[in-house]
Short mmCIF file of C-alpha atoms in Angstrom, two decimals:
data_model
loop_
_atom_site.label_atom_id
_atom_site.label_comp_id
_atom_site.label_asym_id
_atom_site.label_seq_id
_atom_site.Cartn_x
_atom_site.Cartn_y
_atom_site.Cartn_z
CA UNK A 1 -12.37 28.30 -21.68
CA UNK A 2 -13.79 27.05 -25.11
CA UNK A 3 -14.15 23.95 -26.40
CA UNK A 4 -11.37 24.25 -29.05
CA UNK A 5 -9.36 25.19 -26.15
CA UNK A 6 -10.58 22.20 -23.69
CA UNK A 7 -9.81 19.98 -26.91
CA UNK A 8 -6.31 20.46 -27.97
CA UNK A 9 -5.20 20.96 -23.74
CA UNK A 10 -7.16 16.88 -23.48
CA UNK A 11 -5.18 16.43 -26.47
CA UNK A 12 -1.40 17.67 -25.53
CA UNK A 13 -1.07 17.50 -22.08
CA UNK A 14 -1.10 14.39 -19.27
CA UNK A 15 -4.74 15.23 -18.65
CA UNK A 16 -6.42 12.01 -19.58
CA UNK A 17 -4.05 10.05 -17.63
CA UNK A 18 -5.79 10.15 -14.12
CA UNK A 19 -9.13 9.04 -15.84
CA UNK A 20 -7.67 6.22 -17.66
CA UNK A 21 -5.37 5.03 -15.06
CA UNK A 22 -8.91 5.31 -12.46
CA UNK A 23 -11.37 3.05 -15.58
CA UNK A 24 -8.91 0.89 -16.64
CA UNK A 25 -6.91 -0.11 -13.64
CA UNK A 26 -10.39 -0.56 -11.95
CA UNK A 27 -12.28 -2.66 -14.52
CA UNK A 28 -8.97 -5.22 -15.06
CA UNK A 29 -9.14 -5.32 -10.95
CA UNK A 30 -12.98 -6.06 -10.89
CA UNK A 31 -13.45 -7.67 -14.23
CA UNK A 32 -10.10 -9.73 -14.38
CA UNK A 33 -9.72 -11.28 -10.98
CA UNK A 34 -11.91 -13.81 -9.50
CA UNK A 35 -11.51 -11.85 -5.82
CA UNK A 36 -13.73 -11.52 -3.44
CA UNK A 37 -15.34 -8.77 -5.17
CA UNK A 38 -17.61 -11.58 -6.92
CA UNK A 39 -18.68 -13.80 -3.54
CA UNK A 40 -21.98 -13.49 -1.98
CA UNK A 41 -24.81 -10.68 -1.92
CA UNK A 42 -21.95 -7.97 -0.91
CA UNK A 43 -20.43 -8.83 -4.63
CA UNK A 44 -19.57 -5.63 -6.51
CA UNK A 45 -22.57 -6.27 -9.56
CA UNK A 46 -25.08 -7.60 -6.42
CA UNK A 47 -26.73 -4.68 -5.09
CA UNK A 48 -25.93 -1.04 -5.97
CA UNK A 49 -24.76 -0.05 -2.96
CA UNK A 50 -22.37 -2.94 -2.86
CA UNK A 51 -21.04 -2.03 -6.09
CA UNK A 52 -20.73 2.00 -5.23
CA UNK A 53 -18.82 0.92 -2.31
CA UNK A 54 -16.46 -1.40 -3.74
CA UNK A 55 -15.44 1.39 -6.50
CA UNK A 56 -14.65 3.19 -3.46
CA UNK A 57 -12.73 0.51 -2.01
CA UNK A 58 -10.16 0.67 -4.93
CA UNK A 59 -9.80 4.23 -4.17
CA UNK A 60 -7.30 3.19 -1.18
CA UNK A 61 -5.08 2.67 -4.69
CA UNK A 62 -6.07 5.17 -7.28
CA UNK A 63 -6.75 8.53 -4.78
CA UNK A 64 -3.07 8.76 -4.05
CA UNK A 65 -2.04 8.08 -7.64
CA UNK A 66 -4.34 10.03 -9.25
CA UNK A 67 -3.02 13.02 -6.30
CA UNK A 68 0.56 12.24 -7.83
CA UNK A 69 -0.31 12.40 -11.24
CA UNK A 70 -2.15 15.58 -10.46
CA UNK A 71 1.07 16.81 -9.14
CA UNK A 72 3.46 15.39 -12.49
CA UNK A 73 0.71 17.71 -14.35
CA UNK A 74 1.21 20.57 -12.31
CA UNK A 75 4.74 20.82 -12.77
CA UNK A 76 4.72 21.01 -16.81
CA UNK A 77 5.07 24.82 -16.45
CA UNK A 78 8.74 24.44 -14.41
CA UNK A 79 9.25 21.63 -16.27
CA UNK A 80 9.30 24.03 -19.38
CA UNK A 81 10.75 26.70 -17.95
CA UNK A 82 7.74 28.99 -18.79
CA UNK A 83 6.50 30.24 -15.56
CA UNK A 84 7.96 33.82 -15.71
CA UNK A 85 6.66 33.97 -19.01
CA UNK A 86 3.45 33.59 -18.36
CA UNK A 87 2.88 35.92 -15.36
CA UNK A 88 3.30 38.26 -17.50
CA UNK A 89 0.62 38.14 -19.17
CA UNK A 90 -2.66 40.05 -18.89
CA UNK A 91 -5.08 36.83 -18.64
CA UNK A 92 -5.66 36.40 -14.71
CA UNK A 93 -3.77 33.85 -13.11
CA UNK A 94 -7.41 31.93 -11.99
CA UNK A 95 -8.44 31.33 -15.87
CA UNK A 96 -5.00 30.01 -16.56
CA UNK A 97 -5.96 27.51 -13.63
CA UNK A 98 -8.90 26.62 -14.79
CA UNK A 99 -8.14 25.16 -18.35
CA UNK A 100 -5.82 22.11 -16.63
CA UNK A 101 -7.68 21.84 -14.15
CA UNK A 102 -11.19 21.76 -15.62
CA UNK A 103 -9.49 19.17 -18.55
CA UNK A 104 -8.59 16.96 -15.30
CA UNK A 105 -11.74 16.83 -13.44
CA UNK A 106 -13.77 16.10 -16.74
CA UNK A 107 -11.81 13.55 -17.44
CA UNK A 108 -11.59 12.24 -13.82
CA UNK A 109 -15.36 12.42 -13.70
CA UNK A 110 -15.82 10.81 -16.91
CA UNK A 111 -13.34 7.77 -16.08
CA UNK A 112 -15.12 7.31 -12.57
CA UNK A 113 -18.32 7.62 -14.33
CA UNK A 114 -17.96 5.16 -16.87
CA UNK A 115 -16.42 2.88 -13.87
CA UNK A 116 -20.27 3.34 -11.60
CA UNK A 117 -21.88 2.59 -15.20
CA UNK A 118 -20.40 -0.53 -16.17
CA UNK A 119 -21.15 -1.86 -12.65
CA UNK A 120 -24.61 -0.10 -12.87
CA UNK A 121 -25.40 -2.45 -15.94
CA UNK A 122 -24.48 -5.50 -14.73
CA UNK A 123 -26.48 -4.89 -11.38
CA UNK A 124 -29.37 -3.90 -13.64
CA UNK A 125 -29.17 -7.24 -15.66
CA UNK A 126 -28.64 -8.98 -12.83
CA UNK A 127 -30.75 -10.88 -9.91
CA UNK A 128 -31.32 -7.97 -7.93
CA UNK A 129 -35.25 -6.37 -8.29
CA UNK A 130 -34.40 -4.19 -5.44
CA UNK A 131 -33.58 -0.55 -6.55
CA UNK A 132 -32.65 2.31 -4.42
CA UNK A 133 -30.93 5.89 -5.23
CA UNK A 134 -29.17 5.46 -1.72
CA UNK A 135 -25.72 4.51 -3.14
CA UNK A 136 -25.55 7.52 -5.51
CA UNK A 137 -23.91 9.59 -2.96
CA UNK A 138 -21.15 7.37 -2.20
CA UNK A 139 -20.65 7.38 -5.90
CA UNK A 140 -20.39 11.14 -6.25
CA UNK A 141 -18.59 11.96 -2.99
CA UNK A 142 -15.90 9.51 -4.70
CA UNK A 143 -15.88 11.69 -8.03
CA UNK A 144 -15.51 14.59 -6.38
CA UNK A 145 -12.47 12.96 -4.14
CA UNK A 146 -10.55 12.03 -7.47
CA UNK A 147 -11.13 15.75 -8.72
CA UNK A 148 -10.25 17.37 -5.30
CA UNK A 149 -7.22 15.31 -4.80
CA UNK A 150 -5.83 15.98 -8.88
CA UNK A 151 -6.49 19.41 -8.51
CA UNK A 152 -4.55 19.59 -4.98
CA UNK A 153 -1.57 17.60 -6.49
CA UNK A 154 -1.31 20.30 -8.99
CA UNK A 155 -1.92 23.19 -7.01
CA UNK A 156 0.62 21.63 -4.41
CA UNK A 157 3.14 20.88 -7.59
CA UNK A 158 3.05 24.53 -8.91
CA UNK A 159 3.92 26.17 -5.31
CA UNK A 160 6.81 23.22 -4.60
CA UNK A 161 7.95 22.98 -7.97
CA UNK A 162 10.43 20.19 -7.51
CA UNK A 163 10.79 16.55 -9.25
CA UNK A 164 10.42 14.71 -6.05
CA UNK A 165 6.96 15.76 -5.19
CA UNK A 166 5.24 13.98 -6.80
CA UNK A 167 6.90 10.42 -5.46
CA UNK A 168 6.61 11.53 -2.34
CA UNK A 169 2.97 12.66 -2.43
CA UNK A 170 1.85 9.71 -4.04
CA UNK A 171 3.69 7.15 -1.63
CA UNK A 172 2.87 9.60 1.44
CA UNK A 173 -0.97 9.35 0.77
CA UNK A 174 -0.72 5.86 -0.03
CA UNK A 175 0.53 4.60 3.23
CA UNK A 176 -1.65 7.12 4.72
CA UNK A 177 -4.66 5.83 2.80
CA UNK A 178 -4.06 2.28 3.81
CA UNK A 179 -3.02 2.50 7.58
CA UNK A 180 -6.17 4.97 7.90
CA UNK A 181 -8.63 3.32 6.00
CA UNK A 182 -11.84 2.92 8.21
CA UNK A 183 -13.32 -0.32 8.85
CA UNK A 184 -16.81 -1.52 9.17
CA UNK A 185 -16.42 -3.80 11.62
CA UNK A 186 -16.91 -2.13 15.67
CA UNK A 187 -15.70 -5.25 17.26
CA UNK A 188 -11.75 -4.37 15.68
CA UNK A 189 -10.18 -1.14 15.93
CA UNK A 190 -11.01 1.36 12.95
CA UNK A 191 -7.24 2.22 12.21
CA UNK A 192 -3.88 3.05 14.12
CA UNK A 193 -5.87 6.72 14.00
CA UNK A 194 -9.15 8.27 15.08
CA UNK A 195 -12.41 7.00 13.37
CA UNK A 196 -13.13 10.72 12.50
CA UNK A 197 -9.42 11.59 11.17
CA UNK A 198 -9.56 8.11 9.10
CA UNK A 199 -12.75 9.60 7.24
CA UNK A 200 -11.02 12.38 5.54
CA UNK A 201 -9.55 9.84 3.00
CA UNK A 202 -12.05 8.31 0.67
CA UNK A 203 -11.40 4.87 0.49
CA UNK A 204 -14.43 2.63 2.13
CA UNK A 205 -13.78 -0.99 4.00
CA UNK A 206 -14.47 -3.93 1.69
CA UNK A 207 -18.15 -4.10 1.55
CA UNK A 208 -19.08 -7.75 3.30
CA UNK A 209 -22.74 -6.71 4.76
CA UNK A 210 -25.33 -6.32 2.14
CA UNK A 211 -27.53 -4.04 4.74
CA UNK A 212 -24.56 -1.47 5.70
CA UNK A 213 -24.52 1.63 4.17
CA UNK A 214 -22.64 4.90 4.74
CA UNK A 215 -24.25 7.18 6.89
CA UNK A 216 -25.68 10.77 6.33
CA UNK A 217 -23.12 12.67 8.13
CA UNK A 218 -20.26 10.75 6.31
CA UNK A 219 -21.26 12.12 2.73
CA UNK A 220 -21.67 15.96 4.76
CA UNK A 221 -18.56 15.87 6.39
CA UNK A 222 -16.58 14.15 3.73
CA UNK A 223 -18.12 17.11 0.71
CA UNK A 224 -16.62 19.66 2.88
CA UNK A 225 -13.48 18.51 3.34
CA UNK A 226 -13.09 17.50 -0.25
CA UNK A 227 -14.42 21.02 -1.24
CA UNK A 228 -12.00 22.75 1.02
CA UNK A 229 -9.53 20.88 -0.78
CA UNK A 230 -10.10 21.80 -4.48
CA UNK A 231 -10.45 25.11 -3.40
CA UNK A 232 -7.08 25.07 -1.89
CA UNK A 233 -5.72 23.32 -4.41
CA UNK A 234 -7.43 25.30 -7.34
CA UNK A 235 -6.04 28.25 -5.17
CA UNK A 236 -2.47 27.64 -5.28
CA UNK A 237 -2.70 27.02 -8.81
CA UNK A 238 -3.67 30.15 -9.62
CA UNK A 239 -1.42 31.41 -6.58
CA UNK A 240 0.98 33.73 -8.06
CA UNK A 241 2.58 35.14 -4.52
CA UNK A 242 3.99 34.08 -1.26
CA UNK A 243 0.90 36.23 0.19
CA UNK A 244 -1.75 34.38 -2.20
CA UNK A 245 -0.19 30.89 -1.31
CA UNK A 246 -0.61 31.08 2.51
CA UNK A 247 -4.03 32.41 1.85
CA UNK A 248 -4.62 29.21 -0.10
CA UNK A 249 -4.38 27.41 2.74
CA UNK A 250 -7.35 28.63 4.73
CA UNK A 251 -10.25 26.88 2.71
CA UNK A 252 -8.91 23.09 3.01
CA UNK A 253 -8.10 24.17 7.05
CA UNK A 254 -11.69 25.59 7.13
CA UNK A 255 -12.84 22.07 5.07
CA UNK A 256 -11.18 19.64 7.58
CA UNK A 257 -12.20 21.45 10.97
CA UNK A 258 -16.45 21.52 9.54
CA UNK A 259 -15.85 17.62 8.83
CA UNK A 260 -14.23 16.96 11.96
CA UNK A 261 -16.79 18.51 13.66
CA UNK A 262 -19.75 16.38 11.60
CA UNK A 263 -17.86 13.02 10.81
CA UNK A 264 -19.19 9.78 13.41
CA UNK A 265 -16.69 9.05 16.18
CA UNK A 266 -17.28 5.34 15.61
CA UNK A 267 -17.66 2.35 12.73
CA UNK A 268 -21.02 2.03 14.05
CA UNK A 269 -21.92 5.72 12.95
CA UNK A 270 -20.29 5.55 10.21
CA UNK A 271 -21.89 2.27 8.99
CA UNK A 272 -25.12 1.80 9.32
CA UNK A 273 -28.58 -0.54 7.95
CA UNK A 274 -29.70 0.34 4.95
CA UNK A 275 -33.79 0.38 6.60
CA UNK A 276 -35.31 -0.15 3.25
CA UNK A 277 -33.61 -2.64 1.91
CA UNK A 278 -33.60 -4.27 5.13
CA UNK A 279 -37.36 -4.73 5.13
CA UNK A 280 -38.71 -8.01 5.31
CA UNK A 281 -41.00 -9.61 2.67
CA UNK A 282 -42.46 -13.02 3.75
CA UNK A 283 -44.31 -15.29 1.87
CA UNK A 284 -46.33 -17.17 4.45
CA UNK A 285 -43.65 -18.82 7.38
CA UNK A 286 -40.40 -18.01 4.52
CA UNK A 287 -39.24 -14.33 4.74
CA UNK A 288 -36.14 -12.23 3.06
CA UNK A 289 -35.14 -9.03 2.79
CA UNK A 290 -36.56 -6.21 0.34
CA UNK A 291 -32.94 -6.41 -1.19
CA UNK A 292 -33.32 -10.08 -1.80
CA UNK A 293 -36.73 -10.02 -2.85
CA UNK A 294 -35.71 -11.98 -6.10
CA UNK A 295 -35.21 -14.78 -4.22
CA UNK A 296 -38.47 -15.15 -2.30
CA UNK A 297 -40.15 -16.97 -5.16
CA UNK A 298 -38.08 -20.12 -5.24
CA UNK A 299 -36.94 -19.67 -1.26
CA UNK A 300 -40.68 -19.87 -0.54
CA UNK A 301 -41.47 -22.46 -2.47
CA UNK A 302 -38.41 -24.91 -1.43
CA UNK A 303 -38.61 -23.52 2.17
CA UNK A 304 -42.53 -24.82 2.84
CA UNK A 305 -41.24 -28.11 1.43
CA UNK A 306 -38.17 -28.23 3.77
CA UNK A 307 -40.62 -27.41 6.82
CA UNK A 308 -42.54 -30.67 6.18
CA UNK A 309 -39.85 -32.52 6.17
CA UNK A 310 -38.43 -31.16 9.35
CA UNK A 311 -41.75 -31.23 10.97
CA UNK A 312 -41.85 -34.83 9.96
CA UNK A 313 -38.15 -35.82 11.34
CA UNK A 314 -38.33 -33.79 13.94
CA UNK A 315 -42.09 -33.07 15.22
CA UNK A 316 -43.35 -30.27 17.72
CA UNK A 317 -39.60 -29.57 18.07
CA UNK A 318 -38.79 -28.39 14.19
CA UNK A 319 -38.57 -24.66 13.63
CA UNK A 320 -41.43 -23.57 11.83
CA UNK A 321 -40.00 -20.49 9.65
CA UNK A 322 -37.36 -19.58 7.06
CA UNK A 323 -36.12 -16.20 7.42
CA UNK A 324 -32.87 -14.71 5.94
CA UNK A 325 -30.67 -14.27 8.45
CA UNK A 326 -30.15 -10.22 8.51
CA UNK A 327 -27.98 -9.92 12.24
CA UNK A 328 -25.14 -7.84 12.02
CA UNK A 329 -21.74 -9.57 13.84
CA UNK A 330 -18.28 -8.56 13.85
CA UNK A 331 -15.61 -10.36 12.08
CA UNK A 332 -15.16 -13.78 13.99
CA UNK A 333 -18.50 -13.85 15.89
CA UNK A 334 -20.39 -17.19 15.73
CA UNK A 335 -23.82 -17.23 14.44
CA UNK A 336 -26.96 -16.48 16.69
CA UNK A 337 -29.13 -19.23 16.05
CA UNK A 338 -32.91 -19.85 16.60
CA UNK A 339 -34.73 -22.87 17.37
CA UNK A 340 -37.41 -22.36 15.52
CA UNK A 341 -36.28 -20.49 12.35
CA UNK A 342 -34.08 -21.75 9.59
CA UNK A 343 -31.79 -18.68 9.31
CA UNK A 344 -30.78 -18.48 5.45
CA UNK A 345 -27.67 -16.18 4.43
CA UNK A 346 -27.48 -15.36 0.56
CA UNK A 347 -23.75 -14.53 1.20
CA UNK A 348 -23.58 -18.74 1.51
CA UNK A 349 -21.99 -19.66 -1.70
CA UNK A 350 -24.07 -23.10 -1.39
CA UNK A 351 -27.63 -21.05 -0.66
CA UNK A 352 -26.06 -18.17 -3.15
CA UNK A 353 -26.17 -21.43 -6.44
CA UNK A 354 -29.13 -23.80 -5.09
CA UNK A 355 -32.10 -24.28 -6.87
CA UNK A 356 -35.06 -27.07 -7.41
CA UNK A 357 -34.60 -30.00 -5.05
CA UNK A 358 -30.90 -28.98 -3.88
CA UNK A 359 -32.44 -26.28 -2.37
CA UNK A 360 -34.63 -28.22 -0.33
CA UNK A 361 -31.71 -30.33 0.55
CA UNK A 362 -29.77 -27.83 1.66
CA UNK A 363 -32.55 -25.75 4.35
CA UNK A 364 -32.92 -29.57 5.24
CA UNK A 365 -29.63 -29.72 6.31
CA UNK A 366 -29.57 -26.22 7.75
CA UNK A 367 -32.69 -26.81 10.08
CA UNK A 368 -31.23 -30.17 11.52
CA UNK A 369 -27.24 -29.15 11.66
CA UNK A 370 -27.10 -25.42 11.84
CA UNK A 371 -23.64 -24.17 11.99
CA UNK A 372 -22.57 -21.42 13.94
CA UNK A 373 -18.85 -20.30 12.69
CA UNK A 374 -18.10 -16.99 11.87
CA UNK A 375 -19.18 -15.85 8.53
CA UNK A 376 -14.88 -15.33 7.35
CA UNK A 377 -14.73 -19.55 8.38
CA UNK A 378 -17.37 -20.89 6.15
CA UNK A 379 -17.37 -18.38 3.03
CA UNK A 380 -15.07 -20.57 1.40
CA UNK A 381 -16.21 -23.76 2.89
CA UNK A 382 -13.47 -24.22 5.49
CA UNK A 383 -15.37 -24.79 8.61
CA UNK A 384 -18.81 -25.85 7.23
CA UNK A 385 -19.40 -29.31 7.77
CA UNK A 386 -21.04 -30.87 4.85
CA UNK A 387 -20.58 -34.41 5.83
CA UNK A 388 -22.13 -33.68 9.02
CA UNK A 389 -25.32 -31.98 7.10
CA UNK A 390 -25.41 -34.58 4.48
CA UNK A 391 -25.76 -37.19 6.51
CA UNK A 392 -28.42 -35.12 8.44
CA UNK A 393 -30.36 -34.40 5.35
CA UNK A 394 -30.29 -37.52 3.52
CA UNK A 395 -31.59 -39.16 7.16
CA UNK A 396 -34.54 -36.49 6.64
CA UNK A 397 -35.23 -36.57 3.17
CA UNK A 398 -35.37 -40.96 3.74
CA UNK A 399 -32.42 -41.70 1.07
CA UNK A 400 -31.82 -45.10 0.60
CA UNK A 401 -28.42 -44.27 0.27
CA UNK A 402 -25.75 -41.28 1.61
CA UNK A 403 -26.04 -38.49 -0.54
CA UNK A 404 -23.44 -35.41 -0.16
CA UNK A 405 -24.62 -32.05 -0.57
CA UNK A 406 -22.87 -30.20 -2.98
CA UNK A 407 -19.21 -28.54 -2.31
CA UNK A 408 -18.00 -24.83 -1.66
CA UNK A 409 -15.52 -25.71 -4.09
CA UNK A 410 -13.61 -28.93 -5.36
CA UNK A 411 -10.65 -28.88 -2.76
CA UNK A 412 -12.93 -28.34 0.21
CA UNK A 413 -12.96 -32.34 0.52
CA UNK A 414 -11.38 -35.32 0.17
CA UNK A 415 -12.60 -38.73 -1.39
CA UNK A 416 -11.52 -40.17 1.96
CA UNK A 417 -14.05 -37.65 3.76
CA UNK A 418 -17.30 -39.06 1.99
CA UNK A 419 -15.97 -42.47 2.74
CA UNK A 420 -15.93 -41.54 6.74
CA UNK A 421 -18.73 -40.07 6.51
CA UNK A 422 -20.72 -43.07 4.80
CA UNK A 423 -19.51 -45.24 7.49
CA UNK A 424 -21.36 -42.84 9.56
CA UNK A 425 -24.28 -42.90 7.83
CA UNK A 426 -24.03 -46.97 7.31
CA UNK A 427 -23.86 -47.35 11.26
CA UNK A 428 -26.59 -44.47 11.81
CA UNK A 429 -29.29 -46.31 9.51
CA UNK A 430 -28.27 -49.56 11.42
CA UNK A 431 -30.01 -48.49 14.39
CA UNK A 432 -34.16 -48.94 15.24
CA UNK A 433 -36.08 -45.76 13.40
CA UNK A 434 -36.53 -44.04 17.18
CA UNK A 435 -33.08 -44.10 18.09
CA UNK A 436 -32.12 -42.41 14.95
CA UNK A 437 -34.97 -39.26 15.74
CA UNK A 438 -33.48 -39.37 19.27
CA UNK A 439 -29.56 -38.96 18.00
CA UNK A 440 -30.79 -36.59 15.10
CA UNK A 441 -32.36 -34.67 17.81
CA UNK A 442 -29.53 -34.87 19.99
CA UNK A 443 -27.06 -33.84 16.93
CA UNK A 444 -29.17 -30.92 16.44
CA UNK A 445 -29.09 -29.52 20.30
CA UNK A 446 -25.15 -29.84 20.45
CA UNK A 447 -25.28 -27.80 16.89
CA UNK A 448 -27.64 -24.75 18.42
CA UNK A 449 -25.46 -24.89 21.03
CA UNK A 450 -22.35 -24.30 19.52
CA UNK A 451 -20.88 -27.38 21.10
CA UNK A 452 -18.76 -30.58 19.28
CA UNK A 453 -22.34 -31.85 17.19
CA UNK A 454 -19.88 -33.96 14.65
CA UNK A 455 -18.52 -35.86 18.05
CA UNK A 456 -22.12 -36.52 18.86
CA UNK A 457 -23.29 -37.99 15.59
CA UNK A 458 -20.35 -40.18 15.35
CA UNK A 459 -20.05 -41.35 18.68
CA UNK A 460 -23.67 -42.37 19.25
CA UNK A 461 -23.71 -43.61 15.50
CA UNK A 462 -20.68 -45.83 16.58
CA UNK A 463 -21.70 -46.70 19.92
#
């Protein structure tokens, strides 16, 4: 196969379709939509694992397409009535196979490619100075998924040469894909299937942990199923018998019963901490991960300032660190929160956009009113509550007046919430300086404890 040969086959056949349906349909989903693809330190141009793994996420779409399309390729011999006439002659059967399918994987590569470097660039330009050569795997496992899975659709295609299977490959996988599509989350169940069988499709869980990674024996068991499958699928392609098409067969059985064998039983095998980027870097009493590092500079900074202010409001009983808060929990847990550390999560869209003085403000607010609801509550600001921590802060900070923090986003409150929440503060400041440290204090034990901290500040502020 030549390149003048490679040249006019990208240039007359459906070859380039996988690739651009795979770039383009993934860049107007990332690029286009204001998902959650763009929230937090698990954002798809925050870290570059985050961003291999949410190209892999879209693959729950694009594998089964790009399977079907494989397939509509594979049938443009029936299609055209040719097949007899080219068994006949003397080039083997395998270098016929190889010019389609060697057009389609360099174009699938190619597409996928140019997919990982447009999210490589904007991770490069962006906030992130931590660098690591661990998500390059998940990238190229994916590659070779698209390739394995075109090449099977045609090889599949050419031995059932019918109109209908392509449709039905496409929507079979796709159902498949989704029902079976692992999760990284060990408190929910991984699928309707087993965590193992659910790890022969490619598609990854939406990445929402900057620390989790996919383990070693995912990208082992995963290659050898995928390279059972080209060969199977490169095999019936070429597959010119009944004999030669059963015989096909054997590498993608061989393939699946290797990964079977190597593939984690559970999400927690299958996910698992990134120890690297995990590692803490402090700066005196404020510390954040390796993967953060960026932020240490102006977390360090505004987090000995917010120290002395809670040491000041609060005496022997304020924490006396800032540390990113790096605890795994499933989906729903509350927090786990420390008494003496100001736990800071860069996923916080607040913490995420601080700087300067709001900054400050805000590990204020944090160290006096911690909140403890599950990370899918307060993401978008639903179960936060900024009054509460406003209040808290501007009591710390000794405003003259009530100043709110700023907002998630512009629905997350009303006008007619800052008004309660001033009469709070108006009937809070009424009180003798030691009976405001004692409620404060009180405020803050119902808040580490989980328990109704809002009640407490508003019925002893009302009392």
């Amino acid at each position: 196969m030549n390149a003048r040969v490679l040249r006019i086959e990208l240039k007359r056949s459906a070859a380039p379709w996988p690739g651009a349906v795979v770039l383009a349909g993934s860049l107007a989903v990332l690029l286009l939509i204001d998902g959650i693809w763009w929230q937090g330190d698990a954002g798809w141009t925050a870290q570059w694992t985050s961003m291999a793994l949410w190209t892999r996420y879209l693959l729950s779409f694009w594998w089964p397409l790009v399977v079907g399309l494989g397939a509509v390729y594979g049938l443009r011999d029936s299609r055209s009535r040719m097949t007899e006439l080219l068994t006949t002659t003397p080039l083997p059967a395998w270098r016929r196979a190889a010019l389609p399918a060697g057009a389609t994987a360099l174009v699938l590569a190619s597409g996928f490619g140019l997919l990982v470097l447009v999210g490589g660039v904007q991770v490069a330009l962006g906030a992130t100075a931590y660098t690591s050569l661990g998500w390059l795997p998940i990238s190229l496992v994916a590659a070779l998924s698209l390739v394995a899975g075109a090449v099977f659709g045609m090889g599949l295609a050419r031995a059932v040469p019918s109109a209908l299977t392509p449709p039905t490959l496409t929507v079979f996988l796709l159902l498949t894909t989704l029902s079976l599509r692992p999760s990284n989350d060990e408190a929910l169940p991984s699928s309707v299937a087993p965590n193992r069988l659910a790890l022969l499709f490619p598609a990854t869980a939406e990445p929402r942990e900057m620390l989790l990674t996919l383990s070693g024996s995912v990208h082992l068991g995963q290659t050898l199923w995928l390279l059972g499958l080209l060969a199977t699928g490169f095999a019936l392609l070429s597959a010119a018998t009944l004999r030669a098409r059963l015989l096909a067969v054997a590498p993608v059985l061989a393939g699946a019963a290797l990964a079977l064998l190597i593939l984690p039983a559970t999400p927690r095998d299958t996910y698992v901490i990134d120890k690297a980027a995990a590692t803490l870097v402090c700066d005196g009493p404020v510390c954040v991960t390796q993967a953060n590092r960026s932020h240490l500079p102006e977390l360090a900074s505004r987090g000995k300032d917010a120290l002395r202010v809670l040491h000041d409001a609060l005496g022997d009983k304020a924490p006396n660190s800032v540390r990113e808060d790096t605890r795994l929990r499933a989906l729903g847990d509350d927090r786990r929160l420390s008494r003496d550390t100001v736990l800071v999560d860069f996923g916080d869209p607040l913490i995420a956009r601080a700087t300067g003085a709001e900054l400050t403000r805000l590990l204020v607010a944090e160290g006096l009113v911690p909140h403890c609801a599950p990370r899918t509550a307060w993401e978008g600001g639903g179960q936060v509550d900024i009054p509460a921590q406003s209040i808290a802060a501007s009591w710390a900070l000794g405003d003259h007046q009530f100043k709110p923090l700023q907002r998630p986003d512009r629905y997350a409150y009303s006008q007619r919430t800052d008004a309660d929440a001033d009469i709070v503060w108006q009937r809070l400041m009424a009180l003798s300086p030691a009976e405001q440290r004692s409620r404060m204090a009180e405020v803050r034990a119902a808040a580490l404890s989980c328990t109704g901290y809002t009640e407490v500040l508003a019925g002893k502020a009302s009392s």
